[in-house]
Amino acid sequence: MYPAPCPPPRRATLQRLAAATSMAAALAWLSACGDGYSVEGGLVWQPRPSDDDARVIVTVTKSQLDTWRQQQPLHTQQQQLAQLSPKAQQALARLRLSAPGQCEAGATVYELRLTDASGAQRYRSANWACGPGADRELNGYIATEDLQRLGELLAATPQTQDHP
């Protein structure tokens, strides 16, 4: 039996659920909540009808860390989910959370954000958050190489006129 409808402290609840049951059960519970964006140690995004929202905007930002809490944005790639190339959609679907990397001043980091058309944040990776507890409001660390590749694929996707 799954917990009651999607409590706000979803991360802690999901960790307990995943520890007690299989990851498949945790994914099924998340699917019922209509949120396939953050699973501890698992999927970042899964191409399902509830997630395949044409207005979701995928943004990858390349930054340089000035300090462990401050980054200097260098370049941003942004595209609507519905307009991503098949390769970019596959790269997004294959993203997985991983152990945090090293955060040193001067390091290059990539951050993933998923927002809706109003600008409300649905997902933000913790790739730039390096201090203790700095990722409390974020959704997990993603391998740098994977985000770099996704950014390259977004850059290769032609922009449309009705997209910012």
Coordinates of N, CA and C in Angstrom, one line a residue:
M1 N 0.8 -1.2 0.0 CA 0.0 0.0 0.0 C 0.9 1.2 0.0
Y2 N 0.5 2.2 -0.8 CA 1.3 3.5 -0.9 C 0.8 4.5 0.1
P3 N 1.7 5.4 0.5 CA 1.3 6.5 1.4 C 0.2 7.3 0.8
A4 N -0.5 8.1 1.7 CA -1.5 9.0 1.2 C -1.0 10.0 0.2
P5 N -1.8 10.8 -0.4 CA -1.4 11.6 -1.6 C -0.3 12.6 -1.3
C6 N 0.8 12.4 -1.9 CA 2.0 13.2 -2.0 C 2.2 14.3 -0.9
P7 N 2.8 13.9 0.2 CA 3.0 14.9 1.3 C 4.1 15.8 0.9
P8 N 4.1 17.0 1.5 CA 5.2 18.0 1.1 C 6.6 17.5 1.3
P9 N 6.9 16.9 2.5 CA 8.3 16.4 2.6 C 8.5 15.1 1.8
R10 N 8.3 15.2 0.5 CA 8.4 14.1 -0.4 C 9.7 13.3 -0.3
R11 N 10.8 14.1 -0.2 CA 12.2 13.5 -0.3 C 12.3 12.5 0.9
A12 N 12.1 12.9 2.1 CA 12.3 12.0 3.3 C 11.3 10.8 3.2
T13 N 10.1 11.0 2.8 CA 9.1 10.0 2.6 C 9.5 9.0 1.6
L14 N 10.0 9.5 0.5 CA 10.5 8.6 -0.6 C 11.7 7.8 -0.2
Q15 N 12.6 8.4 0.6 CA 13.8 7.7 1.0 C 13.3 6.5 1.9
R16 N 12.4 6.7 2.8 CA 11.9 5.7 3.7 C 11.2 4.6 2.8
L17 N 10.4 5.0 1.9 CA 9.7 4.1 1.0 C 10.6 3.3 0.2
A18 N 11.7 3.9 -0.4 CA 12.6 3.2 -1.2 C 13.4 2.2 -0.3
A19 N 13.7 2.6 0.9 CA 14.5 1.7 1.8 C 13.6 0.5 2.2
A20 N 12.3 0.7 2.3 CA 11.4 -0.4 2.8 C 10.9 -1.3 1.6
T21 N 10.9 -0.7 0.5 CA 10.4 -1.5 -0.7 C 11.3 -1.3 -1.9
S22 N 10.9 -1.9 -3.0 CA 11.7 -1.8 -4.2 C 11.7 -0.4 -4.8
M23 N 12.6 -0.1 -5.6 CA 12.6 1.2 -6.4 C 11.4 1.3 -7.3
A24 N 11.0 0.1 -7.8 CA 9.8 0.1 -8.6 C 8.5 0.6 -7.9
A25 N 8.4 0.2 -6.6 CA 7.3 0.7 -5.8 C 7.4 2.2 -5.6
A26 N 8.6 2.7 -5.4 CA 8.8 4.2 -5.2 C 8.4 4.9 -6.5
L27 N 8.8 4.4 -7.6 CA 8.5 5.0 -8.9 C 7.0 5.0 -9.1
A28 N 6.4 3.9 -8.8 CA 4.9 3.8 -9.0 C 4.2 4.9 -8.1
W29 N 4.7 5.0 -6.8 CA 4.1 6.0 -6.0 C 4.3 7.4 -6.5
L30 N 5.5 7.7 -7.1 CA 5.7 9.0 -7.6 C 4.9 9.2 -8.9
S31 N 4.7 8.2 -9.7 CA 3.9 8.3 -10.9 C 2.4 8.7 -10.5
A32 N 2.0 8.1 -9.4 CA 0.6 8.4 -9.0 C 0.5 9.9 -8.6
C33 N 1.6 10.5 -8.1 CA 1.6 11.9 -7.7 C 1.8 12.8 -8.9
G34 N 2.1 12.3 -10.1 CA 2.3 13.1 -11.3 C 3.6 13.9 -11.3
D35 N 4.6 13.4 -10.6 CA 5.9 14.1 -10.5 C 7.0 13.1 -10.8
G36 N 7.6 13.0 -12.0 CA 8.6 12.1 -12.3 C 10.0 12.8 -12.3
Y37 N 10.1 13.9 -11.6 CA 11.3 14.7 -11.7 C 12.4 14.4 -10.7
S38 N 12.1 13.8 -9.5 CA 13.1 13.6 -8.5 C 12.9 12.3 -7.8
V39 N 13.8 11.4 -8.0 CA 13.8 10.1 -7.3 C 15.2 9.9 -6.7
E40 N 15.4 9.7 -5.4 CA 16.7 9.5 -4.9 C 17.4 8.4 -5.6
G41 N 18.6 8.7 -6.2 CA 19.4 7.7 -6.9 C 18.8 7.1 -8.1
G42 N 17.7 7.7 -8.7 CA 17.1 7.2 -9.8 C 16.8 8.2 -10.9
L43 N 15.7 8.1 -11.5 CA 15.3 9.0 -12.6 C 15.2 10.4 -12.3
V44 N 15.7 11.3 -13.2 CA 15.4 12.7 -13.0 C 14.1 13.1 -13.8
W45 N 14.0 12.5 -15.0 CA 12.8 12.8 -15.8 C 12.5 11.5 -16.6
Q46 N 11.2 11.1 -16.6 CA 10.8 10.0 -17.4 C 9.8 10.4 -18.4
P47 N 10.0 10.1 -19.7 CA 9.0 10.5 -20.7 C 7.7 9.8 -20.5
R48 N 6.8 10.3 -19.7 CA 5.4 9.8 -19.5 C 4.5 10.9 -19.9
P49 N 3.2 10.7 -20.2 CA 2.3 11.7 -20.5 C 2.2 12.8 -19.5
S50 N 2.3 12.4 -18.2 CA 2.1 13.5 -17.1 C 3.3 14.4 -17.1
D51 N 4.5 13.9 -17.6 CA 5.7 14.8 -17.6 C 5.9 15.4 -18.9
D52 N 5.3 14.9 -20.0 CA 5.6 15.4 -21.3 C 4.7 16.7 -21.6
D53 N 5.0 17.7 -20.8 CA 4.2 18.9 -20.8 C 4.9 19.8 -21.9
A54 N 4.2 20.2 -22.9 CA 4.8 21.0 -24.0 C 5.3 22.3 -23.5
R55 N 4.9 22.8 -22.4 CA 5.3 24.1 -21.9 C 6.5 24.0 -20.9
V56 N 6.9 22.8 -20.5 CA 8.1 22.7 -19.7 C 9.3 23.2 -20.4
I57 N 10.1 24.0 -19.8 CA 11.3 24.6 -20.3 C 12.5 23.9 -19.7
V58 N 13.4 23.4 -20.5 CA 14.6 22.7 -20.1 C 15.8 23.7 -20.2
T59 N 16.5 23.9 -19.1 CA 17.6 24.9 -19.1 C 18.8 24.2 -18.5
V60 N 20.0 24.3 -19.2 CA 21.3 23.9 -18.7 C 22.2 25.1 -18.7
T61 N 22.7 25.4 -17.5 CA 23.6 26.5 -17.3 C 25.0 26.1 -17.0
K62 N 25.9 26.6 -17.7 CA 27.3 26.3 -17.5 C 27.8 27.5 -16.6
S63 N 28.5 27.2 -15.5 CA 28.9 28.2 -14.6 C 30.3 27.9 -14.1
Q64 N 31.0 28.9 -13.6 CA 32.3 28.7 -12.9 C 32.1 29.1 -11.4
L65 N 32.5 28.2 -10.5 CA 32.4 28.4 -9.1 C 33.3 29.5 -8.7
D66 N 32.8 30.5 -8.0 CA 33.7 31.5 -7.4 C 34.0 31.1 -6.0
T67 N 33.0 30.6 -5.3 CA 33.1 30.0 -3.9 C 32.1 28.9 -3.9
W68 N 32.1 28.1 -2.8 CA 31.2 27.0 -2.7 C 29.7 27.3 -2.7
R69 N 29.4 28.6 -2.5 CA 28.0 29.0 -2.6 C 27.7 30.0 -3.7
Q70 N 28.7 30.4 -4.4 CA 28.5 31.4 -5.5 C 29.1 31.0 -6.8
Q71 N 28.3 31.1 -7.8 CA 28.8 30.7 -9.2 C 28.6 31.9 -10.1
Q72 N 29.5 31.9 -11.1 CA 29.4 32.9 -12.2 C 28.9 32.3 -13.5
P73 N 27.6 32.5 -13.9 CA 27.1 31.9 -15.1 C 28.0 32.3 -16.3
L74 N 28.3 31.3 -17.1 CA 29.1 31.5 -18.3 C 28.2 31.4 -19.6
H75 N 27.3 30.4 -19.6 CA 26.5 30.2 -20.8 C 25.3 29.4 -20.4
T76 N 24.1 29.7 -21.0 CA 22.9 29.0 -20.8 C 22.3 28.5 -22.1
Q77 N 21.8 27.3 -22.1 CA 21.1 26.7 -23.2 C 19.7 26.4 -22.7
Q78 N 18.6 26.8 -23.5 CA 17.3 26.7 -23.0 C 16.4 26.3 -24.2
Q79 N 15.5 25.3 -23.9 CA 14.6 24.9 -25.0 C 13.3 24.3 -24.4
Q80 N 12.2 24.4 -25.0 CA 11.0 23.8 -24.5 C 11.1 22.3 -24.7
L81 N 10.6 21.5 -23.8 CA 10.6 20.1 -23.8 C 10.1 19.5 -25.1
A82 N 8.9 20.1 -25.5 CA 8.3 19.6 -26.7 C 9.1 19.8 -28.0
Q83 N 10.0 20.7 -27.9 CA 10.8 21.1 -29.1 C 12.2 20.4 -29.1
L84 N 12.5 19.7 -28.1 CA 13.8 19.0 -28.0 C 14.0 18.0 -29.1
S85 N 15.2 17.9 -29.6 CA 15.4 16.8 -30.6 C 15.3 15.5 -29.9
P86 N 15.1 14.4 -30.7 CA 15.0 13.1 -30.1 C 16.2 12.7 -29.3
K87 N 17.4 13.1 -29.8 CA 18.6 12.8 -29.0 C 18.6 13.6 -27.7
A88 N 18.2 14.8 -27.7 CA 18.1 15.6 -26.4 C 17.1 15.0 -25.5
Q89 N 15.9 14.6 -26.0 CA 14.9 13.9 -25.1 C 15.5 12.6 -24.5
Q90 N 16.2 11.9 -25.3 CA 16.8 10.6 -24.8 C 17.8 10.9 -23.7
A91 N 18.7 12.0 -24.0 CA 19.7 12.3 -23.0 C 19.0 12.8 -21.7
L92 N 17.9 13.5 -21.8 CA 17.2 14.0 -20.6 C 16.6 12.8 -19.8
A93 N 16.0 11.8 -20.6 CA 15.4 10.7 -20.0 C 16.5 9.8 -19.3
R94 N 17.7 9.8 -19.8 CA 18.8 8.9 -19.2 C 19.5 9.6 -18.0
L95 N 19.2 10.8 -17.7 CA 19.9 11.4 -16.6 C 19.6 10.7 -15.3
R96 N 20.6 10.5 -14.5 CA 20.4 9.8 -13.2 C 21.1 10.7 -12.1
L97 N 20.6 10.6 -10.9 CA 21.3 11.3 -9.8 C 22.5 10.5 -9.4
S98 N 23.5 11.1 -9.0 CA 24.8 10.5 -8.6 C 25.4 11.1 -7.4
A99 N 26.5 10.6 -6.9 CA 27.2 11.2 -5.7 C 27.7 12.5 -6.1
P100 N 27.6 13.5 -5.2 CA 28.2 14.8 -5.6 C 29.6 14.8 -6.0
G101 N 30.0 15.7 -6.9 CA 31.4 15.8 -7.4 C 32.1 16.8 -6.5
Q102 N 33.3 17.0 -6.7 CA 34.1 17.9 -6.0 C 33.8 19.4 -6.4
C103 N 33.7 20.2 -5.4 CA 33.4 21.6 -5.7 C 34.6 22.5 -5.2
E104 N 35.3 23.0 -6.2 CA 36.5 23.8 -5.9 C 36.3 25.1 -6.6
A105 N 36.9 26.2 -6.0 CA 36.8 27.5 -6.6 C 37.5 27.4 -8.0
G106 N 36.8 27.9 -9.0 CA 37.3 27.9 -10.4 C 36.8 26.7 -11.2
A107 N 36.1 25.7 -10.5 CA 35.6 24.6 -11.2 C 34.4 25.0 -12.1
T108 N 34.3 24.2 -13.2 CA 33.1 24.4 -14.1 C 32.0 23.5 -13.7
V109 N 30.8 24.0 -13.5 CA 29.7 23.2 -13.2 C 28.5 23.4 -14.1
Y110 N 27.7 22.4 -14.3 CA 26.5 22.5 -15.1 C 25.3 22.3 -14.2
E111 N 24.2 23.1 -14.4 CA 23.0 23.0 -13.6 C 21.8 22.7 -14.5
L112 N 20.9 21.9 -14.1 CA 19.7 21.6 -14.9 C 18.5 22.2 -14.1
R113 N 17.7 22.9 -14.9 CA 16.4 23.4 -14.3 C 15.3 23.0 -15.3
L114 N 14.2 22.7 -14.7 CA 13.0 22.4 -15.4 C 11.9 23.4 -14.9
T115 N 11.4 24.3 -15.7 CA 10.4 25.2 -15.3 C 9.2 25.2 -16.2
D116 N 8.0 25.7 -15.6 CA 6.9 25.7 -16.5 C 6.8 27.0 -17.2
A117 N 5.8 27.3 -18.0 CA 5.7 28.5 -18.8 C 5.6 29.7 -17.9
S118 N 5.1 29.6 -16.7 CA 5.0 30.8 -15.9 C 6.3 31.1 -15.2
G119 N 7.3 30.2 -15.3 CA 8.6 30.4 -14.7 C 8.7 29.7 -13.3
A120 N 7.6 29.0 -12.9 CA 7.7 28.2 -11.7 C 8.6 27.1 -11.8
Q121 N 9.5 26.9 -10.8 CA 10.5 25.8 -10.9 C 9.9 24.5 -10.6
R122 N 10.1 23.5 -11.4 CA 9.7 22.1 -11.2 C 10.8 21.3 -10.7
Y123 N 12.0 21.6 -11.2 CA 13.2 20.8 -10.8 C 14.4 21.7 -10.9
R124 N 15.4 21.5 -10.0 CA 16.7 22.2 -10.1 C 17.7 21.3 -9.5
S125 N 18.7 21.0 -10.2 CA 19.8 20.1 -9.7 C 20.6 20.8 -8.7
A126 N 21.3 20.0 -7.9 CA 22.2 20.6 -6.9 C 23.6 20.7 -7.3
N127 N 23.9 20.7 -8.6 CA 25.3 20.6 -9.0 C 26.2 21.8 -8.5
W128 N 25.7 22.9 -8.2 CA 26.5 24.0 -7.8 C 26.6 24.1 -6.3
A129 N 25.8 23.4 -5.6 CA 25.6 23.5 -4.1 C 26.7 22.6 -3.4
C130 N 27.7 23.2 -2.8 CA 28.8 22.5 -2.3 C 28.9 22.4 -0.8
G131 N 28.3 23.3 -0.1 CA 28.4 23.4 1.3 C 27.5 22.4 2.0
P132 N 27.7 22.2 3.3 CA 26.8 21.3 4.1 C 25.4 21.8 4.1
G133 N 24.5 21.0 3.7 CA 23.1 21.4 3.7 C 22.7 22.4 2.6
A134 N 23.6 22.7 1.7 CA 23.3 23.7 0.7 C 22.3 23.2 -0.3
D135 N 22.1 21.9 -0.4 CA 21.1 21.3 -1.4 C 19.7 21.1 -0.8
R136 N 19.4 21.6 0.3 CA 18.1 21.3 0.9 C 16.9 21.7 0.0
E137 N 17.0 22.7 -0.7 CA 15.9 23.2 -1.6 C 16.1 22.6 -3.0
L138 N 17.1 21.8 -3.2 CA 17.4 21.3 -4.6 C 17.1 19.8 -4.7
N139 N 17.3 19.3 -5.9 CA 16.8 17.9 -6.1 C 17.9 16.9 -6.4
G140 N 19.1 17.1 -6.2 CA 20.1 16.1 -6.4 C 21.2 16.4 -7.4
Y141 N 22.3 15.7 -7.3 CA 23.5 16.0 -8.1 C 23.4 15.1 -9.3
I142 N 23.7 15.6 -10.5 CA 23.7 14.9 -11.7 C 25.2 14.9 -12.3
A143 N 25.6 13.8 -12.9 CA 27.0 13.7 -13.4 C 27.3 14.9 -14.4
T144 N 28.4 15.5 -14.2 CA 28.8 16.7 -15.0 C 28.8 16.4 -16.5
E145 N 29.4 15.2 -16.8 CA 29.5 14.9 -18.2 C 28.1 14.7 -18.9
D146 N 27.1 14.2 -18.1 CA 25.8 14.0 -18.6 C 25.1 15.4 -18.9
L147 N 25.3 16.3 -18.0 CA 24.7 17.6 -18.1 C 25.4 18.4 -19.2
Q148 N 26.7 18.2 -19.3 CA 27.4 18.9 -20.4 C 26.9 18.4 -21.8
R149 N 26.7 17.1 -21.9 CA 26.2 16.5 -23.2 C 24.8 17.0 -23.5
L150 N 23.9 17.1 -22.5 CA 22.6 17.6 -22.7 C 22.6 19.1 -23.1
G151 N 23.5 19.9 -22.5 CA 23.7 21.3 -22.9 C 24.1 21.4 -24.4
E152 N 25.0 20.5 -24.8 CA 25.4 20.5 -26.2 C 24.3 20.1 -27.1
L153 N 23.5 19.2 -26.7 CA 22.3 18.8 -27.6 C 21.3 19.9 -27.6
L154 N 21.1 20.6 -26.5 CA 20.2 21.8 -26.5 C 20.7 22.8 -27.5
A155 N 22.0 23.1 -27.5 CA 22.6 24.1 -28.4 C 22.4 23.7 -29.8
A156 N 22.4 22.4 -30.1 CA 22.2 21.9 -31.5 C 20.8 21.9 -32.0
T157 N 19.8 22.1 -31.0 CA 18.4 22.1 -31.4 C 18.1 23.5 -31.9
P158 N 17.5 23.6 -33.1 CA 17.1 24.9 -33.6 C 16.1 25.6 -32.7
Q159 N 16.2 26.9 -32.4 CA 15.3 27.7 -31.7 C 14.1 28.0 -32.5
T160 N 12.9 28.1 -31.9 CA 11.7 28.5 -32.6 C 11.4 29.9 -32.3
Q161 N 10.6 30.6 -33.1 CA 10.3 32.0 -32.9 C 9.5 32.3 -31.6
D162 N 8.6 31.3 -31.3 CA 7.7 31.6 -30.1 C 8.3 31.1 -28.8
H163 N 9.6 30.8 -28.8 CA 10.3 30.4 -27.6 C 11.3 31.5 -27.2
P164 N 11.4 31.9 -25.9 CA 12.3 32.9 -25.5 C 13.8 32.6 -25.8

